[in-house]
Short mmCIF file of C-alpha atoms in Angstrom, two decimals:
data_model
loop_
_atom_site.label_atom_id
_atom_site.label_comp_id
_atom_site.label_asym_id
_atom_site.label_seq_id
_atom_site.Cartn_x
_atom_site.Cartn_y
_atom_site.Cartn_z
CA UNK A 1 87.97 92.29 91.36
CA UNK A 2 84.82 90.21 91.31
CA UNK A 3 84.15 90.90 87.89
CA UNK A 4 88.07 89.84 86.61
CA UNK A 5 87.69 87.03 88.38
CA UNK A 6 84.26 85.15 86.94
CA UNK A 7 86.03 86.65 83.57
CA UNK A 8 88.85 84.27 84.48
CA UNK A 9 86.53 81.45 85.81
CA UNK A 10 84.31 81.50 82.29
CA UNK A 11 87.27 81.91 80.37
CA UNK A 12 89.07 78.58 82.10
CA UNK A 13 85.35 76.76 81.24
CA UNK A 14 85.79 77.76 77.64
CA UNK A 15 89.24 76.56 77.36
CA UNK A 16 87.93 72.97 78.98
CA UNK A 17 85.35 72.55 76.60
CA UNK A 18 87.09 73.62 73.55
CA UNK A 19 90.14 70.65 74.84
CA UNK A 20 87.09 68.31 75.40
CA UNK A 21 86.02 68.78 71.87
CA UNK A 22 89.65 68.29 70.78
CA UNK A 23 89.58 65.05 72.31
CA UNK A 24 86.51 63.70 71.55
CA UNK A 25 87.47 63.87 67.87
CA UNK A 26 87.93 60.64 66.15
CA UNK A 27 90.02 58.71 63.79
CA UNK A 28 89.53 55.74 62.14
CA UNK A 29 92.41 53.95 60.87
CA UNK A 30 91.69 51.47 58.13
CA UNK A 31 94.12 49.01 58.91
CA UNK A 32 91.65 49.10 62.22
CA UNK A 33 89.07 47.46 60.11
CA UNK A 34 91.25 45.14 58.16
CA UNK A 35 92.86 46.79 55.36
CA UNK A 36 95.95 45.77 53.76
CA UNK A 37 98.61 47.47 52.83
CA UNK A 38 100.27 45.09 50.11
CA UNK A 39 98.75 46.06 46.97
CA UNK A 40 96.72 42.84 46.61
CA UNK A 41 94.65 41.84 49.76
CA UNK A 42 90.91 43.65 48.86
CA UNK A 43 90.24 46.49 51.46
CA UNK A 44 87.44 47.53 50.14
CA UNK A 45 85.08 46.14 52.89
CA UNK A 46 87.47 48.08 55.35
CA UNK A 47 87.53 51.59 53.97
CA UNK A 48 84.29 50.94 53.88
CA UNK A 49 83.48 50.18 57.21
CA UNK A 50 85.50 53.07 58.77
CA UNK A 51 83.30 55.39 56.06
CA UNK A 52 80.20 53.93 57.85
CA UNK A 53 82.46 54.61 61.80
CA UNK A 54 82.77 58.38 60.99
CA UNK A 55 79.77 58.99 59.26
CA UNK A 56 77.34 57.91 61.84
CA UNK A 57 79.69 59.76 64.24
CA UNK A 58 78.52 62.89 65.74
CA UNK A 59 82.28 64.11 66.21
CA UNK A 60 84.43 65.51 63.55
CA UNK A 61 86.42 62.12 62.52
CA UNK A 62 89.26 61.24 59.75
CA UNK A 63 89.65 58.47 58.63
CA UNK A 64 93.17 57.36 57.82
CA UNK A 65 95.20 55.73 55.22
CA UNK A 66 98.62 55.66 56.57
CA UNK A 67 101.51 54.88 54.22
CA UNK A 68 101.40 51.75 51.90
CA UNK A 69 99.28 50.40 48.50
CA UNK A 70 95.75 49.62 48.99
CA UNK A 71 93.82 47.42 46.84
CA UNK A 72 90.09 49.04 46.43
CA UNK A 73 87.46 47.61 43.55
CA UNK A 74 84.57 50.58 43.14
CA UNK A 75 83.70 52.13 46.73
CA UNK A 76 81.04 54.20 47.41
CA UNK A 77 80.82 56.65 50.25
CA UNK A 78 77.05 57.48 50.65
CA UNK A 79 75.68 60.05 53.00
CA UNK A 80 73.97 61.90 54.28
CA UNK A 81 75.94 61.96 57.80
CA UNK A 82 75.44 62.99 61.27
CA UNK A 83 79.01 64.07 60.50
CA UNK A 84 79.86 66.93 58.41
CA UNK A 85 83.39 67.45 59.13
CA UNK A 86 85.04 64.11 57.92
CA UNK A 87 88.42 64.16 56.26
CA UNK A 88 89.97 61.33 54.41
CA UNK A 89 93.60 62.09 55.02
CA UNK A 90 95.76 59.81 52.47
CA UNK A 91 99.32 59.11 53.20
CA UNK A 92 98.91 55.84 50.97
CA UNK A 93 98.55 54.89 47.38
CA UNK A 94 95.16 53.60 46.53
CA UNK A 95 94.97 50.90 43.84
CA UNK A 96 92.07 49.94 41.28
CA UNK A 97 91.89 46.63 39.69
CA UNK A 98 94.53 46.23 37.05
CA UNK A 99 91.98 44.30 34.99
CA UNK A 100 89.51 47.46 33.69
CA UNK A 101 87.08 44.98 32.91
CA UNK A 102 85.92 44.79 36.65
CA UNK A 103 85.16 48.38 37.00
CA UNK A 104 84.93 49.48 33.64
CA UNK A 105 81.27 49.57 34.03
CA UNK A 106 81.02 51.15 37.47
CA UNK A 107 80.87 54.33 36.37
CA UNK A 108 83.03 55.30 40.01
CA UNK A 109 85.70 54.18 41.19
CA UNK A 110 85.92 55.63 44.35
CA UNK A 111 82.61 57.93 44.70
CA UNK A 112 81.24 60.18 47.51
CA UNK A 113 77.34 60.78 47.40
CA UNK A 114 75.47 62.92 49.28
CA UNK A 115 77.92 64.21 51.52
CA UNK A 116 78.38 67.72 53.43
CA UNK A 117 81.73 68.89 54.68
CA UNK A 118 84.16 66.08 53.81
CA UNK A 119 87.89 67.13 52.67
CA UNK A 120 89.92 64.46 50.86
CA UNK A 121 93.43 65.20 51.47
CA UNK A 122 97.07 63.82 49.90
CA UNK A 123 97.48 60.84 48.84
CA UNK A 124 97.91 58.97 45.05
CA UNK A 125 95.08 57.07 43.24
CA UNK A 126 96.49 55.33 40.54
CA UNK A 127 93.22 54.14 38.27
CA UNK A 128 95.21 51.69 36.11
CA UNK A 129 93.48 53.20 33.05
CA UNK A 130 96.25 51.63 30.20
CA UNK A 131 94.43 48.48 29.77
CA UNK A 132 90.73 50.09 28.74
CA UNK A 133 92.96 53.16 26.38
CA UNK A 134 94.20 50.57 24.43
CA UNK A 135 90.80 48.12 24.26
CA UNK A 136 89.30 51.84 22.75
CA UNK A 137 92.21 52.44 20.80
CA UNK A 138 91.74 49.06 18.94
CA UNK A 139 88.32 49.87 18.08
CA UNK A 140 87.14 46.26 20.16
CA UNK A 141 83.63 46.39 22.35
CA UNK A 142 85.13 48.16 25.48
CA UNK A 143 83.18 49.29 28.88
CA UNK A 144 82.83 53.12 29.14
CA UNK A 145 85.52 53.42 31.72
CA UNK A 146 85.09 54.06 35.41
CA UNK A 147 85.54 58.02 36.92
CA UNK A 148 89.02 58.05 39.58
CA UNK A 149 86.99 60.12 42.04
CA UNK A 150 83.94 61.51 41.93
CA UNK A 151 81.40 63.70 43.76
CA UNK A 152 77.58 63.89 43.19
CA UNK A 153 74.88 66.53 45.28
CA UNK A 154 77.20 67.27 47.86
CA UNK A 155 78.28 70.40 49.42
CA UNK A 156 81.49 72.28 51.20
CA UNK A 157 83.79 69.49 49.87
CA UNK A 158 87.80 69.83 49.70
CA UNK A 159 90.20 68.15 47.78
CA UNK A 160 93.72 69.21 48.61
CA UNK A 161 97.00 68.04 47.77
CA UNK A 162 95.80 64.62 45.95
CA UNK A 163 97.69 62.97 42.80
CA UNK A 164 95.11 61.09 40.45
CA UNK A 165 97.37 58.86 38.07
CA UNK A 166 96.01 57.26 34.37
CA UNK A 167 92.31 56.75 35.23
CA UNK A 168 89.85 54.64 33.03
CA UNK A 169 87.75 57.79 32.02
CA UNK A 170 87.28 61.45 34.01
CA UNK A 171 89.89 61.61 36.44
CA UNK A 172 87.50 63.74 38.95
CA UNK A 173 84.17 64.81 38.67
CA UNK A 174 82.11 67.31 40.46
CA UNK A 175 78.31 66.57 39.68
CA UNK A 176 75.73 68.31 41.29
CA UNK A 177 77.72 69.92 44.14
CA UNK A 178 78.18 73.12 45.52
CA UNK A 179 81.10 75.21 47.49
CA UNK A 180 83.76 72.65 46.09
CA UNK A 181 87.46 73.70 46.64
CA UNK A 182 90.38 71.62 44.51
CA UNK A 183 93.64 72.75 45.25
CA UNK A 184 97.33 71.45 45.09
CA UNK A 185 96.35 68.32 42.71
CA UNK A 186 97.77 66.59 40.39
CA UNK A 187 96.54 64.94 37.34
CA UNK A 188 98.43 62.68 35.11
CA UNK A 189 98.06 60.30 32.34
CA UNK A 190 99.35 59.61 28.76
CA UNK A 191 98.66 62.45 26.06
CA UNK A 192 96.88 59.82 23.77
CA UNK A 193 94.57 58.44 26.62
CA UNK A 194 91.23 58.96 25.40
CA UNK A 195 88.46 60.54 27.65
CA UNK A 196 90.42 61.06 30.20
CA UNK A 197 89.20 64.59 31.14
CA UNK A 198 91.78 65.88 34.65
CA UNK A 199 88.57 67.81 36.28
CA UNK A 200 85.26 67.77 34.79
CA UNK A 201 82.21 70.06 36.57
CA UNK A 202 78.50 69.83 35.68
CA UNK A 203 75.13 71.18 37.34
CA UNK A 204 77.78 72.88 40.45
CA UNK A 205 77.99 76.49 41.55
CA UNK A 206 81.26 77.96 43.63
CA UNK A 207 83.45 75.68 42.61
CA UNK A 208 87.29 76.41 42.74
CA UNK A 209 90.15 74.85 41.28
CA UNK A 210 93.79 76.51 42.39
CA UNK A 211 97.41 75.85 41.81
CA UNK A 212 97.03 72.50 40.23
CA UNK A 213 99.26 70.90 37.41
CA UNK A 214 97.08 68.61 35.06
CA UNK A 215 98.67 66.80 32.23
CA UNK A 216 96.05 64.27 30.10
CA UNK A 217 94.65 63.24 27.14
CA UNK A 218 91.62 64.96 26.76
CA UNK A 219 90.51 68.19 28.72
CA UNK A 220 92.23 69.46 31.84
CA UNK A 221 89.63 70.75 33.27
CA UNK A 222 85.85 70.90 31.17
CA UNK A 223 82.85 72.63 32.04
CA UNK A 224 79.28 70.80 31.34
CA UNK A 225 75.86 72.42 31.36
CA UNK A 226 74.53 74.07 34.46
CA UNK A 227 77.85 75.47 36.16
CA UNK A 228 78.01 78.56 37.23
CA UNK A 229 80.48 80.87 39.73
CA UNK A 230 83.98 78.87 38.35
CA UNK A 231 86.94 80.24 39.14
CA UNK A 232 90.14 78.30 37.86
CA UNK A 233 93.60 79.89 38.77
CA UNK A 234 97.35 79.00 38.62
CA UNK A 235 96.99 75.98 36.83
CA UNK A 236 99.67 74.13 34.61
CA UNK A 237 97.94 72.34 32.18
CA UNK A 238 99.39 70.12 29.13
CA UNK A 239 99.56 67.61 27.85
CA UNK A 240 95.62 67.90 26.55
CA UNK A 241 92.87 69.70 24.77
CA UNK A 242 93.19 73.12 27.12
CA UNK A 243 90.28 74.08 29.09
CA UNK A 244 87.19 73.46 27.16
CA UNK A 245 83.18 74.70 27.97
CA UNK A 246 81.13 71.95 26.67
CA UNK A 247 79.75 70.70 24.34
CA UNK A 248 76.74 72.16 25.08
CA UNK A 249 73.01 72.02 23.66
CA UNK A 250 73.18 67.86 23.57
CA UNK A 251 69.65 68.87 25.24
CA UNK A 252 66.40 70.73 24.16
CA UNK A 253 66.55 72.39 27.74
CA UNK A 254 69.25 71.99 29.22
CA UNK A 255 70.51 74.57 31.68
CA UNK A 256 73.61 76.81 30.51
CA UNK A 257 77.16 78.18 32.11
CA UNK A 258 77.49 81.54 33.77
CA UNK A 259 80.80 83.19 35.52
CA UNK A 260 83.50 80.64 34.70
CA UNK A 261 86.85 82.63 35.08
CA UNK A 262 90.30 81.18 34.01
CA UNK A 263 93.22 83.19 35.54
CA UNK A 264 97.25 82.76 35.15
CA UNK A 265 96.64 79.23 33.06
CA UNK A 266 100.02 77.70 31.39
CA UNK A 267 98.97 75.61 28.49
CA UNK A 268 102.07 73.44 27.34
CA UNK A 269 101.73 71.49 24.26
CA UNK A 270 97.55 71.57 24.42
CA UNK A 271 95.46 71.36 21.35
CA UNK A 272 93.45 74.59 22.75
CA UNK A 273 94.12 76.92 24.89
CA UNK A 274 90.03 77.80 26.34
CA UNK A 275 87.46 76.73 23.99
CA UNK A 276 83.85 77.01 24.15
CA UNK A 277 81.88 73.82 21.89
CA UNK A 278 78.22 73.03 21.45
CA UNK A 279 76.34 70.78 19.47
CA UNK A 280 75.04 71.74 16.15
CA UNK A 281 71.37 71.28 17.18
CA UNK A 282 68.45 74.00 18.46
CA UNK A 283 68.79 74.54 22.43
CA UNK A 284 67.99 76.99 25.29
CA UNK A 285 71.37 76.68 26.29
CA UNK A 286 73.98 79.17 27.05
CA UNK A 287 77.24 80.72 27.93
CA UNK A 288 77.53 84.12 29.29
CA UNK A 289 80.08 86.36 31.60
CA UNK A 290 82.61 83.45 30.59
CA UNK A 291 73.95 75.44 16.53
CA UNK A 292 70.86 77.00 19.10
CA UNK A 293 73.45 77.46 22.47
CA UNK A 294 73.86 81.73 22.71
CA UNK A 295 77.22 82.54 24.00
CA UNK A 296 77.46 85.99 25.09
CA UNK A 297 79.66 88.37 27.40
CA UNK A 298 82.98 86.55 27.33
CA UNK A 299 86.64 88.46 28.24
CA UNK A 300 90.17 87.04 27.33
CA UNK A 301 92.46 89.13 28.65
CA UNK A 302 96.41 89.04 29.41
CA UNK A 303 97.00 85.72 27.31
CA UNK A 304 100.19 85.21 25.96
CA UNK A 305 102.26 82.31 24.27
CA UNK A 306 102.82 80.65 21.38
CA UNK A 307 100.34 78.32 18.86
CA UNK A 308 101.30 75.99 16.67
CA UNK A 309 98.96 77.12 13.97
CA UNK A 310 98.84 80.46 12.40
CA UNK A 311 95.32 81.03 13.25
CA UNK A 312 95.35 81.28 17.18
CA UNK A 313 92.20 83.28 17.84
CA UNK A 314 89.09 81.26 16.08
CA UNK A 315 85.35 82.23 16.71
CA UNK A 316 83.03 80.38 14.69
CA UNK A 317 79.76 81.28 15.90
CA UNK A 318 76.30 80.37 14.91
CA UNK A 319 74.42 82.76 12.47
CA UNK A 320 71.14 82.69 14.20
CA UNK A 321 72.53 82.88 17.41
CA UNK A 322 75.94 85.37 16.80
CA UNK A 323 78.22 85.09 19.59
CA UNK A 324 78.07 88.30 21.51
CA UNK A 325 80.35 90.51 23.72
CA UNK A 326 83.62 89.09 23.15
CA UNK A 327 86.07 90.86 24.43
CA UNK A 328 90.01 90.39 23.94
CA UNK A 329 92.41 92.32 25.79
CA UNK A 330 96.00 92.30 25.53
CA UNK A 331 96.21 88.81 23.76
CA UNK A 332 99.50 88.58 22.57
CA UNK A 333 100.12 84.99 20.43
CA UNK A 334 102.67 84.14 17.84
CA UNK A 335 102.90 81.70 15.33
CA UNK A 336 106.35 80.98 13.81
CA UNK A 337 108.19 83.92 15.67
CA UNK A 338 105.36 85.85 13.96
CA UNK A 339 102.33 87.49 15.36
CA UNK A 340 99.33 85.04 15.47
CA UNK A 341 96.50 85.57 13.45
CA UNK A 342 92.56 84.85 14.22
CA UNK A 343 89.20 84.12 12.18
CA UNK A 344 86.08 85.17 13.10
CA UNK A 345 82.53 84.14 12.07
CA UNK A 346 79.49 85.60 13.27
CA UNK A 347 80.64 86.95 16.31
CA UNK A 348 80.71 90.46 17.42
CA UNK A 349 82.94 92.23 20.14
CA UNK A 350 86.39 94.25 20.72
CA UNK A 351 89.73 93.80 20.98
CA UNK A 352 92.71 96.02 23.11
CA UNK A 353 96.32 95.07 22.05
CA UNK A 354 99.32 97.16 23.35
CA UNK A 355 101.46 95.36 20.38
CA UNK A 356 100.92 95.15 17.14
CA UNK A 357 99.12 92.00 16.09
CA UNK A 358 99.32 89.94 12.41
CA UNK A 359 96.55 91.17 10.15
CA UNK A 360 94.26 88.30 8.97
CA UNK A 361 91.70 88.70 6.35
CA UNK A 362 89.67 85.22 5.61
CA UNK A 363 89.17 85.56 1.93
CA UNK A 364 87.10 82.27 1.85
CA UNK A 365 84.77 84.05 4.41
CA UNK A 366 82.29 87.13 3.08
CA UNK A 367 81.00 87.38 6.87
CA UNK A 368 83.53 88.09 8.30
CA UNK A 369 86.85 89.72 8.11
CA UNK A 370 89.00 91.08 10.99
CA UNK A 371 92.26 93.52 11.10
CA UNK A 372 94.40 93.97 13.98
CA UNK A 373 97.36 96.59 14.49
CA UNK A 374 99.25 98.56 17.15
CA UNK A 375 96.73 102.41 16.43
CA UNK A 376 94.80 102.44 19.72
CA UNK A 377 92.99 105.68 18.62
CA UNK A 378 91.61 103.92 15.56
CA UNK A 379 88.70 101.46 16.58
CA UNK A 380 86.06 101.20 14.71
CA UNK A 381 83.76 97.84 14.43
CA UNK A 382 80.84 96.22 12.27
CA UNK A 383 77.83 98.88 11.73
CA UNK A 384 74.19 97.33 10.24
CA UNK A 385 73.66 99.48 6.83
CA UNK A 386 76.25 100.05 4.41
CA UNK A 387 76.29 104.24 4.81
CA UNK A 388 77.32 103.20 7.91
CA UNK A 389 80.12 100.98 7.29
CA UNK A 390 81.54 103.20 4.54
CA UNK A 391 81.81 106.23 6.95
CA UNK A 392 83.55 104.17 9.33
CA UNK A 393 85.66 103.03 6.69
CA UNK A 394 86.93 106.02 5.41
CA UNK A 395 87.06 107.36 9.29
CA UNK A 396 89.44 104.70 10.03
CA UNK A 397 91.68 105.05 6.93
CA UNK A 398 92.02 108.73 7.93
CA UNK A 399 93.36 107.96 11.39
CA UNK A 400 95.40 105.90 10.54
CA UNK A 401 96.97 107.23 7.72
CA UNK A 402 97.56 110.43 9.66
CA UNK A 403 99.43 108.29 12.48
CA UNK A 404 101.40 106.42 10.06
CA UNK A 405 102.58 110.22 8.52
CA UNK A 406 103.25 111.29 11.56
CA UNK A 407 105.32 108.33 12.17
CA UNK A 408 107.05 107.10 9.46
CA UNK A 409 107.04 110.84 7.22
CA UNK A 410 105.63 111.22 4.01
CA UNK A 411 106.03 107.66 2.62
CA UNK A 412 102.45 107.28 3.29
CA UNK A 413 101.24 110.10 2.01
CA UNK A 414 102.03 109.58 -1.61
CA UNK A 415 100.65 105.72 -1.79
CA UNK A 416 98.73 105.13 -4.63
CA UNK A 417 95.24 104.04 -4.89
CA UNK A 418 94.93 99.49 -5.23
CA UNK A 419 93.82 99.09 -8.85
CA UNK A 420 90.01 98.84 -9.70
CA UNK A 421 89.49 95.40 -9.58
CA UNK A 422 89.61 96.12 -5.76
CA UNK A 423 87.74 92.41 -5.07
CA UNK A 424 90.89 90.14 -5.90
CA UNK A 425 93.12 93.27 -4.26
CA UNK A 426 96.07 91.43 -2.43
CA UNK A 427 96.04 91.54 1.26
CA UNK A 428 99.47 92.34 3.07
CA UNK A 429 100.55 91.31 6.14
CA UNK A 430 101.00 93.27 9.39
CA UNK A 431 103.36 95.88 7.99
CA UNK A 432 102.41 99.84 8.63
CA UNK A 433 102.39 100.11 4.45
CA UNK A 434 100.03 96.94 4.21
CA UNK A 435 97.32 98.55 6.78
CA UNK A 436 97.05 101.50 4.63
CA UNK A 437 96.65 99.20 1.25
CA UNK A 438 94.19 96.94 3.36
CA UNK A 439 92.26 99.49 4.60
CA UNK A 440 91.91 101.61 1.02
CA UNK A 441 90.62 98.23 0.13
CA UNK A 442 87.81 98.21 1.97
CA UNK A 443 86.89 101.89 1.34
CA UNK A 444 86.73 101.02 -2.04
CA UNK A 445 84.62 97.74 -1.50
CA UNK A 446 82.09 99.87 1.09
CA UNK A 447 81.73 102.60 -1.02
CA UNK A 448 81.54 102.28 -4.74
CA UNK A 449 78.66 101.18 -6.30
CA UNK A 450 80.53 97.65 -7.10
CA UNK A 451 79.04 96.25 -3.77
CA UNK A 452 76.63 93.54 -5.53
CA UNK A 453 77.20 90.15 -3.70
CA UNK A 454 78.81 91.78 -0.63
CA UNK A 455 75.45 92.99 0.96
CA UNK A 456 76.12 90.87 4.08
CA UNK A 457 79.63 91.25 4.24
CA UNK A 458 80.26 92.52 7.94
CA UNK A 459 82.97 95.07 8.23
CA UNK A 460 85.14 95.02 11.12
CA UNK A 461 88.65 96.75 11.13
CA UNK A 462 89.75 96.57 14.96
CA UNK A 463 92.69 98.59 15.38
CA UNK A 464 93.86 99.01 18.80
#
């Protein structure tokens, strides 16, 4: 009896202390400290001054922007605090300076520095970019353009449910941080806005960005040098340039990007869908689990849609450093109400399609030529000596010629050989009879003597 008893007692202490905590917790109102909510009275010194309220605070405090339009110029929150559980909950519109010439140089508009556990939640930050996209547009002597929100060397932030509208330049950035969750935003400005990037993340690790729409000018989301552990999921993006890592190797040294993962992405009306750039210049730079820059280990997988140029699939690699370890699975793209096709340079990797896929042969390219059908049984890829190649050649023709007879009957089995003059041989297009001609093709141009000039030609027939 004793015994339930203190249990009772220390349990009723717990609940007391927990309530106390509860109650000490602050918020700090910025109309408190003199903000405005008519769109035109500055309230900059006021958001700041709550900032400086809760960060010397020892209590978990929120600052709040209740409903209305605030007028900020560039603000910077600067840590570190005593605090490290500070949220900015918007209910508001935040306002920069319709005039981009007052910020344009800022580089922020609204930036948080050396912070540790500070969520920024709802709210609208409209960076009244129009004014600087059409000083670039018109070629004149224009500032660079000042980030909406942005976040340098700070950890365990939160952005959550927060609408960024037509900023100057990057619409958020995430520089230096780590443990950085961005969820429920949305990101919006005119599909000929230049620069105007909806998420950009550099030198960061664990970041995530979930079930976000982001519709701009430039990239929806891009990926600089030195991020690693991204995972990007449900996310709407268009209009824009897709989802883009880099450019990288601007630098001699500068680090690369590991374990970036896009999952259940929409493009709509992008000019990429994911696309990995670097700068034609020697670097240590590099992209792997995903010029000089080495980009290795990277998976597309379940990607379906349409492109709006026959070539959907392009890897144009470097040839002293081939891309490596690409691997495409189930990548199902058409072009025209026909199947998509893709180019590949210097790049080496494999490819699993349930359906059958357009064949593409780049006749301009003697490094590279790829084939894609529906004959999972039939893979064979590039070997490094020409004995090789031709065996796989032939090994492949045999498979799937055999298929095709089984198939279709023996329509296939009577086809004659192409004529002699096998180099200028027309290629067909995805069609079971076309395969066949395609692939008798390249017997004949991997294993007759009438090789000269091909020596470097690498063979790759993916069939899956």
């Amino acid at each position: 009896m004793a015994h339930t008893l203190s249990s009772c007692v220390l349990l009723a202490l717990l609940v007391m202390v927990f309530t106390s905590y509860l109650a000490i917790a602050e918020q700090h109102n910025v109309l408190s400290y003199g903000a405005k909510p008519d769109g035109r009275t500055d309230s900059t010194k006021a958001f700041l001054a709550a900032w400086a309220q809760a960060c010397s605070s020892i209590s978990p405090s929120t600052i709040y922007v209740p409903p209305g339009r605030f007028f900020l110029q560039n603000v910077e929150f600067k840590g570190p605090c005593k605090n490290k559980a500070i949220v900015v909950r918007i209910d508001g519109t935040l306002l920069a300076p319709t005039d981009y010439r007052i910020i344009g140089n800022a580089g922020n508009w609204i930036f948080f520095q050396n912070v540790d556990g500070v969520t920024v939640s709802g709210g609208v930050l409209d960076g009244h970019g129009s004014g600087l996209w059409d000083c670039k547009q018109s070629g004149k002597n224009c500032p660079s353009g000042a980030t909406t929100l942005g976040f340098s060397n700070s950890n365990n932030i939160v952005i959550s449910g927060l609408t960024s509208l037509n900023s100057q330049m990057f619409h958020i950035v995430i520089n230096g941080c780590t443990s950085v969750k961005i969820q429920g935003v949305r990101v919006t400005a005119s599909g000929n806005s230049p620069n105007t990037d909806g998420i950009h993340v550099q030198l960061s690790s664990n970041i995530t960005i979930l079930s976000s729409k982001i519709g701009t000018g430039d990239d929806c989301v891009s990926i600089g040098a030195g991020t690693t552990n991204l995972w990007i999921e449900n996310v709407v993006c268009g209009p824009g340039h897709g989802i883009s890592i880099g450019s990288l190797g601007k630098d001699l040294n500068e680090p690369g990007v590991q374990n970036v993962t896009a999952k259940t992405i929409t493009f709509i009306g992008t000019q990429n869908g994911l696309r990995i750039k670097s700068w034609g210049r020697p670097s240590n730079g590099f992209v792997r689990n995903a010029s000089g820059v080495k980009i290795s280990d990277v998976i597309y997988q379940d990607i379906q849609g349409t492109s709006a140029t026959q070539v959907a699939v392009r890897f144009d690699c470097s040839k002293k450093f081939p891309c490596t370890g690409i691997k495409m699975e189930d990548v199902k793209l058409t072009y025209k109400n026909q199947p998509a096709g893709a180019s590949c340079n210097n790049a080496d990797g494999t490819t699993s399609v349930r359906t059958a896929s357009k064949q593409i042969a780049d006749e301009t390219n003697q490094n590279s030529i790829n084939l894609y059908s529906n004959f999972a049984s039939c893979s064979t890829l590039a070997m490094t000596n020409s004995v090789e190649k031709c065996n796989k050649a032939r090994k492949a023709l045999k498979c799937v010629t055999a298929l095709l007879e089984s198939e279709y009957g023996a329509l296939y089995a009577d086809l004659e050989e192409p004529e002699a003059d096998y180099r200028i041989f027309p290629l067909h297009d995805a069609a079971a009879t076309g395969f066949v001609l395609v692939l008798k093709w390249f017997e004949l141009l991997l294993c007759h003597k009438a090789t000269n000039g091909f020596e470097n030609l690498v063979f790759r027939i993916t069939i899956s």
